[in-house]
Amino acid sequence: MTDNDFMQAALAQARLAGDGGEVPIGAVVVREGAVVATGQNRVLRDSDPTAHAEIVALRAAGAAIGNYRLSGCTLYATLEPCAMCAGAMIHARLDRLVFAAADPKAGAAGSVLSVLNHPQLNHQMRVEQGILGDEAAEFLRSFFRERRSTSSAPVL
């Protein structure tokens, strides 16, 4: 399978999150060419502010592998991770992060903050962006357009 295939799997998770009323973000953890875990935003459904797609996927990967260190793994995410998720990725010792769309409001892989690969950190990972980025960004824009059009409350 290719990066494109794995990002398609992450987008499928994002669609499931959107169907569940969540902001549609998905993630997939891959090791040795196989998906070992998936995640989707579950913040609202679980009443858990840490239940971002990336965190959900990292937790599932740790359980599947039997180790909190995820060396040899790549995480595919449909949106650039926030600072919390980036920190978790560092602690998990991921080899690689691939994200689709940049997040100009909260991205911690270079858009707003540069949490990943900070020169003072002892763990560095490869970071690649833009795979299916246009599709992921449009999916998010469509979600928020729909949400604003059906909401009776003003959008801030």
mmCIF file of C-alpha atoms in Angstrom:
data_model
loop_
_atom_site.group_PDB
_atom_site.id
_atom_site.type_symbol
_atom_site.label_atom_id
_atom_site.label_comp_id
_atom_site.label_asym_id
_atom_site.label_seq_id
_atom_site.Cartn_x
_atom_site.Cartn_y
_atom_site.Cartn_z
ATOM 1 C CA MET A 1 0.000 0.000 0.000
ATOM 2 C CA THR A 2 1.060 3.596 -0.597
ATOM 3 C CA ASP A 3 0.912 6.823 1.395
ATOM 4 C CA ASN A 4 -2.121 7.718 -0.698
ATOM 5 C CA ASP A 5 -3.872 4.463 0.313
ATOM 6 C CA PHE A 6 -3.170 4.999 4.003
ATOM 7 C CA MET A 7 -4.374 8.608 3.814
ATOM 8 C CA GLN A 8 -7.570 7.347 2.158
ATOM 9 C CA ALA A 9 -8.009 5.128 5.220
ATOM 10 C CA ALA A 10 -7.539 8.159 7.471
ATOM 11 C CA LEU A 11 -10.123 10.072 5.413
ATOM 12 C CA ALA A 12 -12.542 7.161 5.887
ATOM 13 C CA GLN A 13 -12.085 7.584 9.641
ATOM 14 C CA ALA A 14 -12.724 11.317 9.265
ATOM 15 C CA ARG A 15 -16.001 10.575 7.474
ATOM 16 C CA LEU A 16 -17.044 8.289 10.336
ATOM 17 C CA ALA A 17 -16.229 11.033 12.837
ATOM 18 C CA GLY A 18 -18.338 13.508 10.855
ATOM 19 C CA ASP A 19 -21.189 11.007 10.703
ATOM 20 C CA GLY A 20 -20.951 10.797 14.498
ATOM 21 C CA GLY A 21 -21.305 14.566 14.873
ATOM 22 C CA GLU A 22 -17.620 15.202 15.485
ATOM 23 C CA VAL A 23 -15.238 17.491 13.633
ATOM 24 C CA PRO A 24 -14.214 15.118 10.832
ATOM 25 C CA ILE A 25 -10.595 14.272 11.490
ATOM 26 C CA GLY A 26 -9.178 10.784 11.114
ATOM 27 C CA ALA A 27 -5.902 9.025 11.758
ATOM 28 C CA VAL A 28 -4.272 5.699 10.967
ATOM 29 C CA VAL A 29 -1.126 4.132 12.442
ATOM 30 C CA VAL A 30 0.883 1.912 10.106
ATOM 31 C CA ARG A 31 3.707 -0.485 10.936
ATOM 32 C CA GLU A 32 5.567 -2.647 8.457
ATOM 33 C CA GLY A 33 3.107 -1.748 5.701
ATOM 34 C CA ALA A 34 -0.028 -2.717 7.637
ATOM 35 C CA VAL A 35 -2.612 -0.675 9.529
ATOM 36 C CA VAL A 36 -2.288 -1.479 13.230
ATOM 37 C CA ALA A 37 -4.750 1.110 14.549
ATOM 38 C CA THR A 38 -7.254 3.732 13.488
ATOM 39 C CA GLY A 39 -8.716 6.749 15.212
ATOM 40 C CA GLN A 40 -11.306 9.408 14.672
ATOM 41 C CA ASN A 41 -12.282 12.437 16.693
ATOM 42 C CA ARG A 42 -14.342 11.316 19.695
ATOM 43 C CA VAL A 43 -14.233 14.477 21.821
ATOM 44 C CA LEU A 44 -18.011 15.000 21.902
ATOM 45 C CA ARG A 45 -19.051 11.356 21.980
ATOM 46 C CA ASP A 46 -16.653 10.508 24.813
ATOM 47 C CA SER A 47 -16.840 13.885 26.629
ATOM 48 C CA ASP A 48 -13.060 13.789 26.538
ATOM 49 C CA PRO A 49 -11.018 16.818 25.460
ATOM 50 C CA THR A 50 -8.050 14.540 24.699
ATOM 51 C CA ALA A 51 -9.968 12.232 22.333
ATOM 52 C CA HIS A 52 -8.492 13.713 19.159
ATOM 53 C CA ALA A 53 -8.178 11.291 16.252
ATOM 54 C CA GLU A 54 -4.409 11.075 16.626
ATOM 55 C CA ILE A 55 -4.567 10.316 20.359
ATOM 56 C CA VAL A 56 -7.270 7.689 19.818
ATOM 57 C CA ALA A 57 -5.110 6.043 17.125
ATOM 58 C CA LEU A 58 -1.942 6.200 19.255
ATOM 59 C CA ARG A 59 -3.732 4.586 22.215
ATOM 60 C CA ALA A 60 -5.077 1.810 20.000
ATOM 61 C CA ALA A 61 -1.660 1.266 18.406
ATOM 62 C CA GLY A 62 0.023 1.011 21.795
ATOM 63 C CA ALA A 63 -2.536 -1.585 22.874
ATOM 64 C CA ALA A 64 -2.186 -3.528 19.604
ATOM 65 C CA ILE A 65 1.615 -3.546 19.716
ATOM 66 C CA GLY A 66 1.854 -3.963 23.477
ATOM 67 C CA ASN A 67 4.154 -0.998 23.939
ATOM 68 C CA TYR A 68 3.728 2.748 24.318
ATOM 69 C CA ARG A 69 6.814 3.241 22.169
ATOM 70 C CA LEU A 70 5.696 3.108 18.562
ATOM 71 C CA SER A 71 9.097 2.900 16.895
ATOM 72 C CA GLY A 72 8.824 1.832 13.287
ATOM 73 C CA CYS A 73 5.344 3.351 12.970
ATOM 74 C CA THR A 74 3.931 6.083 10.765
ATOM 75 C CA LEU A 75 0.859 8.086 11.718
ATOM 76 C CA TYR A 76 -1.345 9.388 8.896
ATOM 77 C CA ALA A 77 -3.670 12.237 9.900
ATOM 78 C CA THR A 78 -6.098 14.241 7.841
ATOM 79 C CA LEU A 79 -5.168 17.496 9.595
ATOM 80 C CA GLU A 80 -1.917 18.882 10.953
ATOM 81 C CA PRO A 81 -1.716 17.887 14.631
ATOM 82 C CA CYS A 82 -2.246 20.289 17.508
ATOM 83 C CA ALA A 83 0.348 20.764 20.265
ATOM 84 C CA MET A 84 -1.175 18.036 22.455
ATOM 85 C CA CYS A 85 -1.140 15.471 19.652
ATOM 86 C CA ALA A 86 2.343 16.484 18.521
ATOM 87 C CA GLY A 87 3.616 16.017 22.069
ATOM 88 C CA ALA A 88 2.068 12.552 22.247
ATOM 89 C CA MET A 89 3.703 11.645 18.929
ATOM 90 C CA ILE A 90 7.099 12.656 20.287
ATOM 91 C CA HIS A 91 6.623 10.564 23.437
ATOM 92 C CA ALA A 92 5.466 7.603 21.320
ATOM 93 C CA ARG A 93 8.697 7.860 19.302
ATOM 94 C CA LEU A 94 6.954 7.647 15.950
ATOM 95 C CA ASP A 95 9.272 7.351 12.975
ATOM 96 C CA ARG A 96 7.102 9.435 10.696
ATOM 97 C CA LEU A 97 4.046 11.688 10.524
ATOM 98 C CA VAL A 98 2.150 12.236 7.286
ATOM 99 C CA PHE A 99 -0.656 14.787 7.375
ATOM 100 C CA ALA A 100 -2.989 15.934 4.659
ATOM 101 C CA ALA A 101 -4.082 19.521 5.356
ATOM 102 C CA ALA A 102 -2.253 22.249 7.242
ATOM 103 C CA ASP A 103 -4.032 23.837 10.208
ATOM 104 C CA PRO A 104 -3.375 27.602 10.128
ATOM 105 C CA LYS A 105 -5.167 28.096 13.474
ATOM 106 C CA ALA A 106 -3.665 25.384 15.686
ATOM 107 C CA GLY A 107 -1.117 23.360 13.705
ATOM 108 C CA ALA A 108 1.934 22.323 15.709
ATOM 109 C CA ALA A 109 3.988 20.874 12.848
ATOM 110 C CA GLY A 110 4.988 24.273 11.515
ATOM 111 C CA SER A 111 1.819 26.231 10.745
ATOM 112 C CA VAL A 112 1.471 27.936 14.144
ATOM 113 C CA LEU A 113 3.938 26.104 16.372
ATOM 114 C CA SER A 114 6.924 23.903 15.650
ATOM 115 C CA VAL A 115 6.567 21.301 18.365
ATOM 116 C CA LEU A 116 7.746 18.404 16.223
ATOM 117 C CA ASN A 117 11.474 18.227 15.529
ATOM 118 C CA HIS A 118 12.369 21.106 17.795
ATOM 119 C CA PRO A 119 16.186 21.188 17.895
ATOM 120 C CA GLN A 120 16.255 20.708 21.677
ATOM 121 C CA LEU A 121 14.235 17.494 21.579
ATOM 122 C CA ASN A 122 15.969 14.130 21.715
ATOM 123 C CA HIS A 123 13.513 12.533 19.263
ATOM 124 C CA GLN A 124 13.158 13.601 15.661
ATOM 125 C CA MET A 125 10.704 12.188 13.121
ATOM 126 C CA ARG A 126 10.146 12.624 9.427
ATOM 127 C CA VAL A 127 7.193 14.892 8.705
ATOM 128 C CA GLU A 128 5.479 15.034 5.328
ATOM 129 C CA GLN A 129 2.426 17.018 4.404
ATOM 130 C CA GLY A 130 0.013 17.514 1.558
ATOM 131 C CA ILE A 131 -0.940 13.957 0.602
ATOM 132 C CA LEU A 132 -4.634 14.334 -0.295
ATOM 133 C CA GLY A 133 -4.406 17.767 1.326
ATOM 134 C CA ASP A 134 -6.894 19.439 -1.000
ATOM 135 C CA GLU A 135 -9.457 16.689 -0.437
ATOM 136 C CA ALA A 136 -9.032 16.764 3.352
ATOM 137 C CA ALA A 137 -9.200 20.561 3.503
ATOM 138 C CA GLU A 138 -12.339 20.672 1.357
ATOM 139 C CA PHE A 139 -13.960 17.988 3.492
ATOM 140 C CA LEU A 140 -13.362 20.101 6.612
ATOM 141 C CA ARG A 141 -14.562 23.298 4.912
ATOM 142 C CA SER A 142 -17.744 21.544 3.771
ATOM 143 C CA PHE A 143 -18.360 20.252 7.287
ATOM 144 C CA PHE A 144 -18.084 23.728 8.794
ATOM 145 C CA ARG A 145 -20.155 25.340 6.014
ATOM 146 C CA GLU A 146 -22.912 22.813 6.683
ATOM 147 C CA ARG A 147 -22.628 23.323 10.427
ATOM 148 C CA ARG A 148 -22.923 27.114 10.064
ATOM 149 C CA SER A 149 -25.883 26.862 7.695
ATOM 150 C CA THR A 150 -27.859 24.615 10.072
ATOM 151 C CA SER A 151 -26.914 26.363 13.281
ATOM 152 C CA SER A 152 -29.293 28.839 14.842
ATOM 153 C CA ALA A 153 -26.540 30.234 17.056
ATOM 154 C CA PRO A 154 -24.074 32.759 15.689
ATOM 155 C CA VAL A 155 -20.710 31.316 14.679
ATOM 156 C CA LEU A 156 -17.747 32.961 16.332
#
